[in-house]
Amino acid sequence: MPDDSLTRLRIALTVFFALDGFVFAGWVVRIPAIKEQTGASASALGLALLGVSAGAVITMMLTGRLCRRYGTHRVTVVCAVLLSLSVALPPLTHSAVALGAVLLIFGAAYGSINVAFNSAAVDLVGALRRPIMPSFHAAFSLGGMLGAGLGGLVAGALSPTRHLFGLTVIGLLVTAVAGRTLLRIPAPTPSREVPQQTSAPRRKGTRTRGLVVTFGLIALCTAYGEGALADWSALHLEHDLEATPGVAAVGYSCFALAMTIGRLTGTRLLERLGQTRTLVGGGTTAALGMLLGALAPSVWAALLGFMITGLGLANLFPVAVERAGRLAGPDGVAIASTLGYGGMLLGPPAIGFMADWFSLPAALTSVAALAATAALIALLTRRAAG
């Protein structure tokens, strides 16, 4: 495939990653207003919000099969349309049950497009022979920051219905432009990695599945930390360290900003260190940073810990998903993504239970434990993973 086609394909995929983050963040900042509109209690809202993760996890494996049958580019465009349309549904609901139902649809679209464009990105990484996967996830993070910032600006002027309908219009317009490029350029011929030699095809297939699940567990450990910090960092700063609400809100922003910076520099890091050392170093860094963030006696030390954690976790998920995709194609991406989002689903309630049993700072150290586990998994499987 000509270099200019690969460049245009990279730009189009980057746009879809950014659009995904932009739309999702736009929905997140309107959750308080939609809670008030539906009259849902905190517990009812929590159950309704599980619809996003549940819808994503349920459809990810199916999306892997659709990508193999119809191609990753077509599935990406269709899912982008569904994502853009479904984000307008939550403000039309007036009960927690109805909200949960439409969030299943939104979550299904969100999970499906993640499998589709990650699979397309894996093929492009193989064609370019450069470890550019973190740059796509950096685009997602930047899109999320832009969507959250815009949502904060318009929250006082626009109702949730108008705001999220605006996201639908923007999403459809962006999909029409970037999707045209994506549909015109055929997907690069994927190059699959083959695990080290085994004596029988059945054993080789079993070994491949085992490696895919291994990388999925690394994704799970990473997503657990992301979900935990998104839901509990502000509460830890405000209740345990007596920060003001404004300062407490900065906690997750520091983490997200550091993760974005880490992903923007991820390609150069991977080229210098390689994938195994990047995974081991990132997991170790995140573990040390989260111990500081959870156990530090001052707000500013905790914020520094959150930033170190973000830098450490930044490239674990992209590398894990890319390696799983190189081994098993869209099915590998689907397995790793399902395990990853399962970790994001598990993290917040697990932290809550542990906080009740022990304390919130002690519960947050589980993020450090899983980050260290990710580093250990990468170290122990370095020979089998090539």
Coordinates of C-alpha atoms in Angstrom, one line a residue:
M1 CA 0.0 0.0 0.0
P2 CA 1.4 3.5 -0.9
D3 CA 2.8 5.6 1.9
D4 CA 0.3 8.4 1.3
S5 CA -2.6 5.9 1.7
L6 CA -1.2 4.7 5.0
T7 CA -0.8 8.3 6.2
R8 CA -4.4 9.2 5.3
L9 CA -5.6 6.0 7.0
R10 CA -3.6 6.9 10.1
I11 CA -5.2 10.4 10.2
A12 CA -8.7 9.0 9.7
L13 CA -8.3 6.4 12.5
T14 CA -6.9 9.1 14.8
V15 CA -10.0 11.2 14.1
F16 CA -12.3 8.3 15.1
F17 CA -10.3 7.7 18.3
A18 CA -10.6 11.4 19.2
L19 CA -14.3 11.4 18.3
D20 CA -14.9 8.5 20.6
G21 CA -13.3 10.2 23.6
F22 CA -15.1 13.5 22.7
V23 CA -18.5 12.0 22.6
F24 CA -18.0 9.9 25.7
A25 CA -16.7 12.8 27.8
G26 CA -19.6 15.0 26.6
W27 CA -22.0 12.4 28.1
V28 CA -20.1 12.0 31.3
V29 CA -20.2 15.8 32.2
R30 CA -24.0 15.8 31.9
I31 CA -24.6 12.9 34.3
P32 CA -25.5 15.2 37.3
A33 CA -28.1 17.0 35.2
I34 CA -29.6 13.8 33.9
K35 CA -29.7 12.3 37.4
E36 CA -31.8 15.3 38.5
Q37 CA -34.0 15.0 35.5
T38 CA -34.7 11.3 36.1
G39 CA -35.1 11.7 39.9
A40 CA -32.8 8.7 40.4
S41 CA -31.3 8.0 43.8
A42 CA -27.5 7.5 44.0
S43 CA -27.9 3.7 44.1
A44 CA -30.4 3.7 41.2
L45 CA -28.1 5.9 39.2
G46 CA -25.2 3.7 39.9
L47 CA -27.1 0.6 38.6
A48 CA -28.2 2.6 35.5
L49 CA -24.6 3.6 34.8
L50 CA -23.5 0.0 34.8
G51 CA -25.5 -0.2 31.5
V52 CA -22.6 1.4 29.7
S53 CA -20.0 -1.1 30.8
A54 CA -22.5 -4.0 30.5
G55 CA -23.5 -3.1 27.0
A56 CA -19.8 -2.7 26.0
V57 CA -18.7 -6.1 27.5
I58 CA -21.7 -7.9 26.0
T59 CA -21.1 -6.8 22.4
M60 CA -17.3 -6.8 22.2
M61 CA -16.9 -10.4 21.3
L62 CA -19.6 -10.2 18.6
T63 CA -17.9 -7.1 17.1
G64 CA -14.7 -9.2 16.7
R65 CA -16.6 -11.6 14.5
L66 CA -18.3 -8.8 12.5
C67 CA -14.8 -7.3 11.9
R68 CA -13.6 -10.6 10.5
R69 CA -16.7 -10.9 8.2
Y70 CA -17.2 -7.3 7.0
G71 CA -13.9 -5.6 7.7
T72 CA -12.7 -3.3 10.4
H73 CA -13.2 -0.1 8.4
R74 CA -16.9 -0.7 7.6
V75 CA -17.6 -1.8 11.2
T76 CA -15.8 1.3 12.6
V77 CA -18.0 3.7 10.5
V78 CA -21.2 1.9 11.3
C79 CA -20.4 1.9 15.0
A80 CA -19.5 5.6 14.9
V81 CA -22.9 6.4 13.5
L82 CA -24.6 4.3 16.2
L83 CA -22.5 6.0 18.9
S84 CA -23.4 9.5 17.6
L85 CA -27.1 8.7 17.5
S86 CA -27.2 6.9 20.9
V87 CA -25.6 9.7 22.9
A88 CA -28.7 11.7 22.3
L89 CA -30.9 9.2 24.1
P90 CA -30.1 9.6 27.8
P91 CA -31.6 13.1 28.2
L92 CA -34.9 11.8 26.7
T93 CA -35.5 9.4 29.7
H94 CA -37.4 10.2 32.9
S95 CA -36.6 7.2 35.1
A96 CA -33.6 5.2 36.2
V97 CA -34.9 2.1 34.4
A98 CA -35.3 3.9 31.1
L99 CA -31.9 5.5 31.5
G100 CA -30.3 2.1 32.1
A101 CA -31.9 0.7 29.0
V102 CA -30.7 3.4 26.7
L103 CA -27.2 3.3 28.3
L104 CA -27.1 -0.4 27.3
I105 CA -27.4 0.8 23.7
F106 CA -24.9 3.5 24.1
G107 CA -22.5 1.1 25.8
A108 CA -22.9 -1.4 23.0
A109 CA -22.0 1.2 20.4
Y110 CA -19.1 2.5 22.6
G111 CA -17.6 -1.0 23.1
S112 CA -18.1 -2.0 19.5
I113 CA -16.3 1.0 18.0
N114 CA -13.4 0.4 20.5
V115 CA -12.9 -3.1 19.2
A116 CA -13.3 -2.1 15.5
F117 CA -10.9 0.8 15.4
N118 CA -8.4 -0.8 17.7
S119 CA -8.4 -3.8 15.3
A120 CA -7.9 -1.4 12.3
A121 CA -5.1 0.3 14.2
V122 CA -3.4 -3.0 14.9
D123 CA -3.3 -3.8 11.1
L124 CA -1.9 -0.3 10.4
V125 CA 0.8 -0.7 13.1
G126 CA 1.9 -3.9 11.4
A127 CA 2.0 -2.2 8.0
L128 CA 4.0 0.8 9.2
R129 CA 6.2 -1.4 11.4
R130 CA 6.3 1.3 14.0
P131 CA 4.8 1.1 17.5
I132 CA 2.3 4.0 17.0
M133 CA -0.5 2.4 19.0
P134 CA -0.1 4.8 22.0
S135 CA -0.7 7.8 19.6
F136 CA -4.2 6.6 18.8
H137 CA -5.0 6.3 22.5
A138 CA -3.5 9.7 23.1
A139 CA -6.0 11.1 20.5
F140 CA -8.8 9.4 22.6
S141 CA -7.5 11.1 25.7
L142 CA -7.2 14.5 24.0
G143 CA -10.7 14.1 22.6
G144 CA -12.0 13.3 26.1
M145 CA -10.3 16.4 27.5
L146 CA -11.8 18.6 24.8
G147 CA -15.3 17.0 25.2
A148 CA -15.2 17.5 29.0
G149 CA -14.0 21.1 28.6
L150 CA -16.6 22.0 26.0
G151 CA -19.3 20.3 28.2
G152 CA -18.3 22.4 31.2
L153 CA -18.5 25.6 29.1
V154 CA -22.0 24.9 27.7
A155 CA -23.5 23.2 30.8
G156 CA -24.9 26.5 32.1
A157 CA -26.3 27.6 28.7
L158 CA -27.6 24.5 27.1
S159 CA -29.9 21.8 28.4
P160 CA -28.6 18.2 28.3
T161 CA -31.0 17.5 25.4
R162 CA -29.6 20.2 23.3
H163 CA -26.0 19.6 24.3
L164 CA -26.0 15.9 23.5
F165 CA -28.0 16.4 20.3
G166 CA -25.3 18.8 19.3
L167 CA -22.8 15.9 19.9
T168 CA -24.9 13.7 17.7
V169 CA -24.7 16.3 14.8
I170 CA -20.9 16.8 15.3
G171 CA -20.4 13.0 15.5
L172 CA -22.3 12.4 12.3
L173 CA -20.5 15.1 10.4
V174 CA -17.1 13.9 11.5
T175 CA -18.0 10.3 10.6
A176 CA -19.2 11.4 7.2
V177 CA -15.8 13.1 6.5
A178 CA -13.4 10.7 8.1
G179 CA -15.5 7.7 7.2
R180 CA -15.3 8.4 3.5
T181 CA -11.5 8.1 3.8
L182 CA -11.7 5.0 5.8
L183 CA -14.1 3.2 3.4
R184 CA -12.0 4.1 0.4
I185 CA -8.8 2.7 1.7
P186 CA -8.6 -1.0 2.1
A187 CA -7.3 -2.4 5.3
P188 CA -3.6 -3.3 5.2
T189 CA -2.9 -7.0 5.1
P190 CA -2.5 -8.0 8.7
S191 CA 0.7 -9.6 9.9
R192 CA 0.1 -12.0 12.7
E193 CA 2.8 -13.0 15.2
V194 CA 3.3 -16.7 15.7
P195 CA 4.2 -17.9 19.2
Q196 CA 7.4 -19.9 19.6
Q197 CA 7.3 -23.3 17.9
T198 CA 5.1 -26.1 19.4
S199 CA 4.8 -29.7 18.2
A200 CA 1.1 -29.7 17.3
P201 CA -1.3 -27.2 15.8
R202 CA -3.7 -27.6 18.7
R203 CA -1.0 -26.8 21.2
K204 CA -0.1 -23.7 19.1
G205 CA -3.7 -22.5 19.1
T206 CA -3.9 -23.1 22.9
R207 CA -0.7 -21.2 23.4
T208 CA -1.9 -18.3 21.3
R209 CA -5.2 -18.0 23.2
G210 CA -3.2 -18.2 26.5
L211 CA -1.0 -15.3 25.4
V212 CA -4.0 -13.2 24.3
V213 CA -5.7 -13.8 27.7
T214 CA -2.4 -12.8 29.3
F215 CA -2.3 -9.5 27.5
G216 CA -6.0 -9.1 28.4
L217 CA -5.1 -9.5 32.1
I218 CA -2.6 -6.7 31.7
A219 CA -5.4 -4.5 30.1
L220 CA -7.6 -5.5 33.1
C221 CA -5.1 -4.4 35.6
T222 CA -4.7 -1.0 33.8
A223 CA -8.4 -0.4 33.4
Y224 CA -9.0 -1.2 37.0
G225 CA -6.8 1.7 38.0
E226 CA -8.4 4.1 35.5
G227 CA -11.9 3.3 36.8
A228 CA -10.9 3.5 40.4
L229 CA -9.2 6.9 40.0
A230 CA -12.1 8.3 38.0
D231 CA -14.6 7.4 40.7
W232 CA -12.6 7.7 43.9
S233 CA -9.7 10.1 43.6
A234 CA -11.8 13.2 44.4
L235 CA -13.4 11.6 47.4
H236 CA -10.0 10.5 48.7
L237 CA -8.6 14.0 48.4
E238 CA -11.7 15.7 50.0
H239 CA -12.5 13.3 52.8
D240 CA -9.1 11.8 53.7
L241 CA -6.9 14.8 53.1
E242 CA -9.4 17.6 53.7
A243 CA -9.0 19.2 50.3
T244 CA -11.5 21.8 49.1
P245 CA -14.0 20.5 46.4
G246 CA -12.2 22.5 43.8
V247 CA -8.8 21.0 44.6
A248 CA -10.3 17.6 44.9
A249 CA -11.7 17.8 41.4
V250 CA -8.2 18.5 40.1
G251 CA -7.1 15.0 41.2
Y252 CA -8.5 13.1 38.2
S253 CA -7.5 15.9 35.8
C254 CA -3.8 15.5 36.9
F255 CA -4.1 11.7 36.3
A256 CA -5.7 12.1 32.9
L257 CA -3.3 14.8 31.8
A258 CA -0.3 12.7 32.8
M259 CA -1.8 9.7 30.9
T260 CA -2.2 11.8 27.8
I261 CA 1.4 13.0 28.0
G262 CA 2.6 9.5 28.5
R263 CA 0.7 8.3 25.4
L264 CA 1.9 11.1 23.3
T265 CA 5.5 10.1 24.0
G266 CA 4.7 6.3 23.9
T267 CA 5.9 5.6 20.4
R268 CA 9.3 7.0 21.1
L269 CA 9.4 5.1 24.4
L270 CA 8.5 1.8 22.8
E271 CA 11.1 2.4 20.0
R272 CA 13.8 2.9 22.7
L273 CA 12.8 0.3 25.3
G274 CA 10.8 -2.3 23.5
Q275 CA 7.4 -3.6 24.6
T276 CA 8.4 -5.8 27.5
R277 CA 10.5 -3.2 29.2
T278 CA 7.8 -0.6 28.6
L279 CA 5.2 -2.8 30.2
V280 CA 7.4 -3.7 33.2
G281 CA 8.6 -0.1 33.7
G282 CA 5.1 1.3 33.3
G283 CA 3.6 -1.1 35.8
T284 CA 6.3 -0.5 38.3
T285 CA 6.1 3.2 38.0
A286 CA 2.3 3.1 38.4
A287 CA 2.6 1.0 41.5
L288 CA 5.0 3.4 43.1
G289 CA 2.9 6.4 42.1
M290 CA -0.3 4.9 43.4
L291 CA 1.3 4.1 46.8
L292 CA 2.3 7.7 47.0
G293 CA -1.2 8.9 45.9
A294 CA -3.0 6.6 48.4
L295 CA -0.8 7.0 51.4
A296 CA 0.7 10.5 51.2
P297 CA -0.2 12.7 54.1
S298 CA -0.7 15.9 52.0
V299 CA -2.8 16.9 49.1
W300 CA 0.0 18.0 46.9
A301 CA 2.0 14.8 47.4
A302 CA -1.2 12.8 46.5
L303 CA -1.6 14.8 43.3
L304 CA 2.0 14.1 42.4
G305 CA 1.3 10.4 43.0
F306 CA -1.7 10.5 40.7
M307 CA 0.4 12.1 38.0
I308 CA 3.1 9.4 38.3
T309 CA 0.4 6.7 38.2
G310 CA -1.0 8.2 35.0
L311 CA 2.5 8.2 33.4
G312 CA 3.0 4.6 34.4
L313 CA -0.4 3.3 33.2
A314 CA -0.5 5.3 30.0
N315 CA 0.9 2.8 27.6
L316 CA -0.1 -0.5 29.2
F317 CA -3.5 -0.8 27.7
P318 CA -2.5 0.2 24.1
V319 CA 0.4 -2.2 24.1
A320 CA -1.6 -5.0 25.5
V321 CA -4.4 -4.6 23.0
E322 CA -2.0 -4.2 20.1
R323 CA -0.1 -7.4 21.0
A324 CA -3.4 -9.4 21.4
G325 CA -4.5 -8.1 18.0
R326 CA -1.2 -9.1 16.4
L327 CA -1.6 -12.6 17.8
A328 CA -5.3 -13.2 17.0
G329 CA -6.7 -10.3 14.9
P330 CA -10.0 -8.7 15.8
D331 CA -10.9 -11.7 18.1
G332 CA -7.7 -11.0 20.1
V333 CA -8.6 -7.3 20.4
A334 CA -12.1 -8.3 21.5
I335 CA -10.8 -10.6 24.2
A336 CA -8.3 -8.1 25.5
S337 CA -10.8 -5.3 25.4
T338 CA -13.5 -7.3 27.1
L339 CA -11.1 -8.2 30.0
G340 CA -10.0 -4.6 30.1
Y341 CA -13.4 -3.2 30.4
G342 CA -14.3 -5.9 32.9
G343 CA -11.5 -4.4 35.0
M344 CA -13.0 -1.0 34.6
L345 CA -16.4 -2.4 35.6
L346 CA -14.8 -4.2 38.6
G347 CA -12.6 -1.4 39.9
P348 CA -15.1 1.2 41.4
P349 CA -17.3 -1.3 43.3
A350 CA -14.3 -3.3 44.5
I351 CA -12.7 -0.1 45.9
G352 CA -16.0 0.8 47.6
F353 CA -16.3 -2.6 49.4
M354 CA -12.7 -2.5 50.5
A355 CA -13.1 1.1 51.7
D356 CA -16.0 -0.1 53.9
W357 CA -14.0 -3.0 55.3
F358 CA -10.7 -1.1 55.8
S359 CA -10.3 2.5 54.6
L360 CA -10.3 4.3 51.3
P361 CA -6.5 4.9 51.3
A362 CA -6.0 1.2 52.0
A363 CA -8.5 0.3 49.2
L364 CA -6.7 2.5 46.7
T365 CA -3.5 0.6 47.3
S366 CA -5.2 -2.3 45.3
V367 CA -4.5 -0.1 42.2
A368 CA -0.8 -0.3 43.0
A369 CA -1.0 -4.1 43.6
L370 CA -2.6 -4.7 40.2
A371 CA -0.2 -2.4 38.4
A372 CA 2.7 -4.4 40.0
T373 CA 0.9 -7.6 38.9
A374 CA 0.8 -6.3 35.3
A375 CA 4.5 -5.6 35.4
L376 CA 5.1 -9.1 36.8
I377 CA 3.0 -10.8 34.2
A378 CA 4.9 -8.9 31.4
L379 CA 8.2 -10.0 33.0
L380 CA 7.3 -13.6 33.4
T381 CA 5.9 -14.0 29.9
R382 CA 8.6 -12.0 28.1
R383 CA 10.0 -15.1 26.4
A384 CA 6.7 -16.5 25.2
A385 CA 5.6 -13.1 24.0
G386 CA 8.6 -12.7 21.9

